[in-house]
Amino acid sequence: MTVRTEIADGVALVTLDRPERHNAIDLDTAARLAATWQAFRFDDAVRAVVLTGAGGRAFCTGIDRDAAVPQPPSPYSLDDPLLRIGPKANDLWKPVIAAVDGMACGGAFYLLGEAEFLIASENATFFDPHTTYGMVSAYESILMAQRMPLGEIARMTLMGTAERLGAARAYEIGLVSELTPPGAAAEVALRRAAVLAAQPTAPVQGTVRALWAAKEAVRAPALAHAPHLIALGNLPPDDQARLFAARRREGGGNDGRGSGREGGGKGSREDRPPVS
């Protein structure tokens, strides 16, 4: 099981459970996440959610580079398996707290961008490797630009693997609302979620919906540009592969990939440039 769910006292703990892959998302994990959020819509036992990653080394490192995502032949169509992994994309308006231990990069921002707030341990790091490997950071940048000052998200995304946003700085700029000792983020998040779950759920969900309504006027048209920017700006798949191989040879190692994977692009390397 790549996604574990535990429910107690109105709080669901959702754990990405691929620690050997730094909780990178393959197609099965993406489908399970979407199904989990959809199920919570109908489950009165769930009034608040904590989302975290197993293993302590990473919250999530985006899509697994070994995942093959066939693309339609039309230049006007792109299939992105991460577009439906977040709670808001699945019409869930129960509050979600992200608990981040270790690395969170690239495609992890699809999840972080749809949480109500983030709690992170002092060893958490945030980064976006897209540009280093010849890919446009579009959806990720748009989602995180609504959580971070523009200069901070620009620095992180444009500098690729050369830039790491540490937990202390993430707290200073408001990306993270609370810091914990290493390994304690999920425990603290569960305590905060228990407070949310104790409130009447209809007003809580209505407040969540109101907060996101304030974002949507800007977010929706920005996201509409994302697939076109990706199609225009991504390097061909073979060029991306060479950049990945060069990074490994140079010992660039700990960029969220683990054993040859990272939080970067979507799409079949054989058929079309990755989606993001």
C-alpha positions as a LaTeX table, in Angstrom:
\begin{tabular}{lrrr}
\hline
Residue & $x$ (\AA) & $y$ (\AA) & $z$ (\AA) \\
\hline
Met1 & 0.00 & 0.00 & 0.00 \\
Thr2 & 1.58 & 3.29 & $-1.10$ \\
Val3 & $-0.85$ & 5.49 & 0.85 \\
Arg4 & $-1.76$ & 4.61 & 4.44 \\
Thr5 & $-4.82$ & 6.07 & 6.16 \\
Glu6 & $-5.63$ & 5.99 & 9.88 \\
Ile7 & $-8.74$ & 7.65 & 11.34 \\
Ala8 & $-9.28$ & 8.43 & 15.01 \\
Asp9 & $-11.42$ & 10.99 & 16.81 \\
Gly10 & $-12.37$ & 12.88 & 13.67 \\
Val11 & $-8.81$ & 13.16 & 12.33 \\
Ala12 & $-7.43$ & 11.23 & 9.37 \\
Leu13 & $-3.68$ & 10.69 & 9.15 \\
Val14 & $-2.69$ & 10.16 & 5.49 \\
Thr15 & 0.86 & 8.89 & 5.01 \\
Leu16 & 2.73 & 8.63 & 1.73 \\
Asp17 & 4.38 & 5.25 & 2.27 \\
Arg18 & 7.23 & 4.83 & $-0.21$ \\
Pro19 & 10.20 & 5.72 & 2.01 \\
Glu20 & 12.61 & 3.69 & $-0.12$ \\
Arg21 & 11.72 & 6.08 & $-2.97$ \\
His22 & 11.66 & 9.22 & $-0.80$ \\
Asn23 & 7.86 & 9.04 & $-1.09$ \\
Ala24 & 8.00 & 9.84 & $-4.78$ \\
Ile25 & 4.64 & 9.47 & $-6.48$ \\
Asp26 & 4.06 & 6.76 & $-9.06$ \\
Leu27 & 0.80 & 6.32 & $-10.93$ \\
Asp28 & $-0.64$ & 3.99 & $-8.30$ \\
Thr29 & 0.13 & 6.47 & $-5.53$ \\
Ala30 & $-1.44$ & 9.30 & $-7.53$ \\
Ala31 & $-4.62$ & 7.27 & $-8.02$ \\
Arg32 & $-4.75$ & 6.30 & $-4.34$ \\
Leu33 & $-4.36$ & 9.91 & $-3.21$ \\
Ala34 & $-7.22$ & 11.04 & $-5.44$ \\
Ala35 & $-9.40$ & 8.16 & $-4.21$ \\
Thr36 & $-8.56$ & 9.00 & $-0.59$ \\
Trp37 & $-9.65$ & 12.63 & $-0.89$ \\
Gln38 & $-12.82$ & 11.64 & $-2.71$ \\
Ala39 & $-13.69$ & 9.09 & $-0.02$ \\
Phe40 & $-13.22$ & 11.67 & 2.73 \\
Arg41 & $-15.91$ & 13.84 & 1.14 \\
Phe42 & $-18.49$ & 11.21 & 2.10 \\
Asp43 & $-17.00$ & 10.10 & 5.42 \\
Asp44 & $-18.51$ & 11.90 & 8.42 \\
Ala45 & $-15.87$ & 10.29 & 10.64 \\
Val46 & $-13.27$ & 12.57 & 9.01 \\
Arg47 & $-13.42$ & 16.24 & 9.97 \\
Ala48 & $-9.74$ & 17.17 & 9.57 \\
Val49 & $-6.71$ & 15.62 & 7.86 \\
Val50 & $-2.96$ & 15.46 & 8.42 \\
Leu51 & $-0.83$ & 14.60 & 5.38 \\
Thr52 & 2.75 & 13.40 & 5.88 \\
Gly53 & 5.45 & 11.14 & 4.45 \\
Ala54 & 6.95 & 7.97 & 5.90 \\
Gly55 & 10.57 & 7.45 & 6.85 \\
Gly56 & 11.64 & 10.89 & 8.05 \\
Arg57 & 13.98 & 11.61 & 5.12 \\
Ala58 & 11.37 & 13.13 & 2.82 \\
Phe59 & 7.81 & 14.37 & 2.84 \\
Cys60 & 7.59 & 13.81 & $-0.91$ \\
Thr61 & 9.95 & 14.26 & $-3.86$ \\
Gly62 & 7.35 & 14.61 & $-6.60$ \\
Ile63 & 6.79 & 12.15 & $-9.38$ \\
Asp64 & 8.87 & 9.00 & $-9.55$ \\
Arg65 & 11.13 & 9.31 & $-12.57$ \\
Asp66 & 10.53 & 5.64 & $-13.32$ \\
Ala67 & 6.82 & 6.26 & $-13.85$ \\
Ala68 & 5.95 & 6.18 & $-17.57$ \\
Val69 & 3.14 & 8.56 & $-18.46$ \\
Pro70 & 2.08 & 8.09 & $-22.10$ \\
Gln71 & 1.11 & 11.36 & $-23.75$ \\
Pro72 & $-1.57$ & 11.92 & $-26.41$ \\
Pro73 & $-0.19$ & 12.80 & $-29.85$ \\
Ser74 & $-2.03$ & 16.13 & $-29.99$ \\
Pro75 & 0.18 & 19.18 & $-29.27$ \\
Tyr76 & $-2.83$ & 20.69 & $-27.48$ \\
Ser77 & $-3.17$ & 17.91 & $-24.90$ \\
Leu78 & $-0.91$ & 17.04 & $-21.99$ \\
Asp79 & $-1.60$ & 14.42 & $-19.33$ \\
Asp80 & $-0.29$ & 15.31 & $-15.88$ \\
Pro81 & $-0.85$ & 12.57 & $-13.28$ \\
Leu82 & $-0.26$ & 15.00 & $-10.41$ \\
Leu83 & $-3.09$ & 17.37 & $-11.23$ \\
Arg84 & $-5.59$ & 15.26 & $-9.23$ \\
Ile85 & $-3.47$ & 14.33 & $-6.21$ \\
Gly86 & $-4.49$ & 17.28 & $-4.02$ \\
Pro87 & $-7.56$ & 17.64 & $-1.80$ \\
Lys88 & $-8.92$ & 20.78 & $-3.47$ \\
Ala89 & $-8.58$ & 19.20 & $-6.92$ \\
Asn90 & $-10.94$ & 16.52 & $-5.61$ \\
Asp91 & $-13.46$ & 18.98 & $-4.13$ \\
Leu92 & $-12.56$ & 18.22 & $-0.51$ \\
Trp93 & $-13.04$ & 21.22 & 1.76 \\
Lys94 & $-12.26$ & 19.61 & 5.09 \\
Pro95 & $-9.08$ & 21.20 & 6.48 \\
Val96 & $-5.75$ & 19.57 & 5.60 \\
Ile97 & $-2.50$ & 20.16 & 7.50 \\
Ala98 & 0.76 & 19.12 & 5.83 \\
Ala99 & 3.42 & 17.76 & 8.21 \\
Val100 & 6.84 & 18.00 & 6.55 \\
Asp101 & 9.90 & 16.08 & 7.68 \\
Gly102 & 12.98 & 16.09 & 5.45 \\
Met103 & 12.82 & 16.97 & 1.75 \\
Ala104 & 9.82 & 18.42 & $-0.04$ \\
Cys105 & 10.51 & 19.24 & $-3.67$ \\
Gly106 & 9.12 & 19.56 & $-7.16$ \\
Gly107 & 5.81 & 17.76 & $-7.51$ \\
Ala108 & 5.38 & 17.73 & $-3.72$ \\
Phe109 & 4.18 & 21.30 & $-4.19$ \\
Tyr110 & 0.96 & 20.03 & $-5.75$ \\
Leu111 & 0.17 & 18.70 & $-2.27$ \\
Leu112 & 1.64 & 21.51 & $-0.19$ \\
Gly113 & $-0.09$ & 24.07 & $-2.40$ \\
Glu114 & $-3.50$ & 22.62 & $-1.48$ \\
Ala115 & $-3.02$ & 22.30 & 2.29 \\
Glu116 & $-4.48$ & 24.86 & 4.68 \\
Phe117 & $-1.17$ & 25.26 & 6.49 \\
Leu118 & 2.19 & 23.58 & 6.92 \\
Ile119 & 3.94 & 22.33 & 10.04 \\
Ala120 & 7.57 & 21.36 & 9.50 \\
Ser121 & 10.41 & 19.87 & 11.48 \\
Glu122 & 13.66 & 21.77 & 11.81 \\
Asn123 & 15.32 & 19.44 & 9.29 \\
Ala124 & 12.79 & 20.14 & 6.53 \\
Thr125 & 14.04 & 21.56 & 3.23 \\
Phe126 & 12.13 & 22.83 & 0.22 \\
Phe127 & 13.46 & 23.08 & $-3.33$ \\
Asp128 & 12.47 & 22.77 & $-6.97$ \\
Pro129 & 14.83 & 20.97 & $-9.38$ \\
His130 & 12.88 & 21.63 & $-12.60$ \\
Thr131 & 15.13 & 24.21 & $-14.27$ \\
Thr132 & 18.31 & 22.27 & $-13.50$ \\
Tyr133 & 16.95 & 19.35 & $-15.48$ \\
Gly134 & 15.54 & 21.29 & $-18.42$ \\
Met135 & 11.93 & 21.57 & $-17.29$ \\
Val136 & 9.56 & 24.47 & $-16.73$ \\
Ser137 & 8.27 & 24.80 & $-13.17$ \\
Ala138 & 4.72 & 25.91 & $-13.96$ \\
Tyr139 & 2.06 & 24.29 & $-11.79$ \\
Glu140 & 4.47 & 24.09 & $-8.86$ \\
Ser141 & 5.49 & 27.75 & $-9.12$ \\
Ile142 & 1.91 & 28.96 & $-9.48$ \\
Leu143 & 0.69 & 26.98 & $-6.47$ \\
Met144 & 3.58 & 28.01 & $-4.24$ \\
Ala145 & 3.50 & 31.64 & $-5.34$ \\
Gln146 & 0.24 & 31.84 & $-3.41$ \\
Arg147 & 2.02 & 30.70 & $-0.25$ \\
Met148 & 5.36 & 32.54 & $-0.50$ \\
Pro149 & 6.62 & 36.04 & $-1.31$ \\
Leu150 & 7.30 & 36.36 & $-5.04$ \\
Gly151 & 11.03 & 36.93 & $-4.60$ \\
Glu152 & 11.38 & 33.79 & $-2.48$ \\
Ile153 & 9.54 & 31.50 & $-4.89$ \\
Ala154 & 11.40 & 33.05 & $-7.83$ \\
Arg155 & 14.76 & 32.39 & $-6.17$ \\
Met156 & 13.85 & 28.81 & $-5.27$ \\
Thr157 & 12.42 & 27.81 & $-8.65$ \\
Leu158 & 14.86 & 29.64 & $-10.93$ \\
Met159 & 17.98 & 28.41 & $-9.12$ \\
Gly160 & 16.92 & 24.76 & $-9.32$ \\
Thr161 & 18.96 & 22.27 & $-7.31$ \\
Ala162 & 21.43 & 25.01 & $-6.31$ \\
Glu163 & 18.91 & 26.46 & $-3.85$ \\
Arg164 & 17.55 & 24.90 & $-0.66$ \\
Leu165 & 14.97 & 26.71 & 1.44 \\
Gly166 & 15.57 & 25.63 & 5.02 \\
Ala167 & 12.91 & 25.22 & 7.67 \\
Ala168 & 13.90 & 28.35 & 9.59 \\
Arg169 & 13.67 & 30.55 & 6.50 \\
Ala170 & 10.41 & 28.87 & 5.46 \\
Tyr171 & 9.01 & 29.81 & 8.86 \\
Glu172 & 10.28 & 33.40 & 8.58 \\
Ile173 & 8.52 & 33.97 & 5.27 \\
Gly174 & 5.26 & 32.34 & 6.35 \\
Leu175 & 5.42 & 29.19 & 4.23 \\
Val176 & 5.55 & 27.17 & 7.45 \\
Ser177 & 3.32 & 28.15 & 10.37 \\
Glu178 & 5.07 & 26.12 & 13.07 \\
Leu179 & 8.46 & 24.42 & 13.55 \\
Thr180 & 9.02 & 21.24 & 15.54 \\
Pro181 & 12.03 & 19.13 & 16.53 \\
Pro182 & 13.07 & 16.57 & 13.89 \\
Gly183 & 10.54 & 13.78 & 13.57 \\
Ala184 & 7.79 & 15.58 & 15.49 \\
Ala185 & 5.93 & 17.37 & 12.69 \\
Ala186 & 3.18 & 14.76 & 12.29 \\
Glu187 & 2.63 & 14.49 & 16.05 \\
Val188 & 2.22 & 18.25 & 16.41 \\
Ala189 & 0.03 & 18.42 & 13.29 \\
Leu190 & $-2.26$ & 15.75 & 14.73 \\
Arg191 & $-2.74$ & 17.86 & 17.86 \\
Arg192 & $-3.63$ & 20.90 & 15.76 \\
Ala193 & $-5.98$ & 18.79 & 13.62 \\
Ala194 & $-7.74$ & 17.55 & 16.76 \\
Val195 & $-8.64$ & 21.17 & 17.53 \\
Leu196 & $-10.03$ & 21.61 & 14.02 \\
Ala197 & $-11.98$ & 18.36 & 14.26 \\
Ala198 & $-13.57$ & 19.52 & 17.52 \\
Gln199 & $-15.19$ & 22.53 & 15.80 \\
Pro200 & $-18.55$ & 22.17 & 14.04 \\
Thr201 & $-17.57$ & 20.78 & 10.64 \\
Ala202 & $-19.95$ & 22.77 & 8.41 \\
Pro203 & $-18.62$ & 26.20 & 9.51 \\
Val204 & $-15.05$ & 24.91 & 9.29 \\
Gln205 & $-15.54$ & 23.68 & 5.74 \\
Gly206 & $-17.29$ & 26.90 & 4.81 \\
Thr207 & $-14.34$ & 28.88 & 6.13 \\
Val208 & $-11.89$ & 26.72 & 4.18 \\
Arg209 & $-13.97$ & 27.31 & 1.06 \\
Ala210 & $-14.01$ & 31.06 & 1.69 \\
Leu211 & $-10.23$ & 31.17 & 2.09 \\
Trp212 & $-9.75$ & 29.36 & $-1.21$ \\
Ala213 & $-12.29$ & 31.56 & $-2.98$ \\
Ala214 & $-9.95$ & 34.45 & $-2.24$ \\
Lys215 & $-7.17$ & 32.64 & $-4.11$ \\
Glu216 & $-9.10$ & 31.35 & $-7.10$ \\
Ala217 & $-9.55$ & 34.65 & $-8.93$ \\
Val218 & $-5.80$ & 34.70 & $-9.50$ \\
Arg219 & $-5.01$ & 30.99 & $-9.44$ \\
Ala220 & $-7.41$ & 29.75 & $-12.12$ \\
Pro221 & $-6.22$ & 31.94 & $-15.03$ \\
Ala222 & $-2.58$ & 31.40 & $-14.02$ \\
Leu223 & $-2.98$ & 27.62 & $-14.07$ \\
Ala224 & $-4.62$ & 27.83 & $-17.49$ \\
His225 & $-1.29$ & 29.05 & $-18.88$ \\
Ala226 & 0.73 & 26.23 & $-17.32$ \\
Pro227 & 0.43 & 23.49 & $-19.98$ \\
His228 & 1.37 & 25.89 & $-22.79$ \\
Leu229 & 4.41 & 27.19 & $-20.90$ \\
Ile230 & 5.52 & 23.63 & $-20.26$ \\
Ala231 & 5.06 & 22.56 & $-23.87$ \\
Leu232 & 7.03 & 25.58 & $-25.10$ \\
Gly233 & 9.79 & 25.60 & $-22.51$ \\
Asn234 & 10.66 & 22.00 & $-21.65$ \\
Leu235 & 13.76 & 20.56 & $-23.25$ \\
Pro236 & 13.27 & 17.37 & $-25.29$ \\
Pro237 & 13.19 & 14.22 & $-23.12$ \\
Asp238 & 16.62 & 13.02 & $-24.30$ \\
Asp239 & 18.19 & 16.32 & $-23.29$ \\
Gln240 & 16.53 & 16.11 & $-19.89$ \\
Ala241 & 17.88 & 12.58 & $-19.45$ \\
Arg242 & 21.41 & 13.77 & $-20.22$ \\
Leu243 & 21.11 & 16.49 & $-17.58$ \\
Phe244 & 19.98 & 13.92 & $-15.02$ \\
Ala245 & 22.85 & 11.60 & $-15.94$ \\
Ala246 & 25.39 & 14.43 & $-15.75$ \\
Arg247 & 24.11 & 15.41 & $-12.31$ \\
Arg248 & 24.57 & 11.87 & $-11.03$ \\
Arg249 & 28.11 & 11.65 & $-12.46$ \\
Glu250 & 29.05 & 14.93 & $-10.81$ \\
Gly251 & 27.85 & 13.67 & $-7.44$ \\
Gly252 & 24.96 & 16.12 & $-7.27$ \\
Gly253 & 23.26 & 13.33 & $-5.40$ \\
Asn254 & 20.85 & 14.48 & $-2.74$ \\
Asp255 & 18.43 & 16.49 & $-4.84$ \\
Gly256 & 15.33 & 14.53 & $-4.00$ \\
Arg257 & 15.92 & 11.73 & $-6.43$ \\
Gly258 & 17.25 & 9.02 & $-4.18$ \\
Ser259 & 18.17 & 6.21 & $-6.53$ \\
Gly260 & 17.53 & 7.98 & $-9.81$ \\
Arg261 & 14.24 & 9.74 & $-9.06$ \\
Glu262 & 13.29 & 13.24 & $-8.08$ \\
Gly263 & 10.48 & 15.70 & $-7.74$ \\
Gly264 & 10.49 & 16.83 & $-11.31$ \\
Gly265 & 8.71 & 16.25 & $-14.57$ \\
Lys266 & 5.74 & 14.32 & $-15.74$ \\
Gly267 & 5.32 & 12.53 & $-19.02$ \\
Ser268 & 6.75 & 9.70 & $-21.03$ \\
Arg269 & 10.40 & 10.24 & $-21.79$ \\
Glu270 & 9.92 & 8.27 & $-24.99$ \\
Asp271 & 6.85 & 10.04 & $-26.37$ \\
Arg272 & 6.78 & 13.70 & $-25.45$ \\
Pro273 & 8.49 & 16.25 & $-23.22$ \\
Pro274 & 7.37 & 15.76 & $-19.59$ \\
Val275 & 4.35 & 17.75 & $-18.56$ \\
Ser276 & 6.17 & 19.67 & $-15.85$ \\
\hline
\end{tabular}
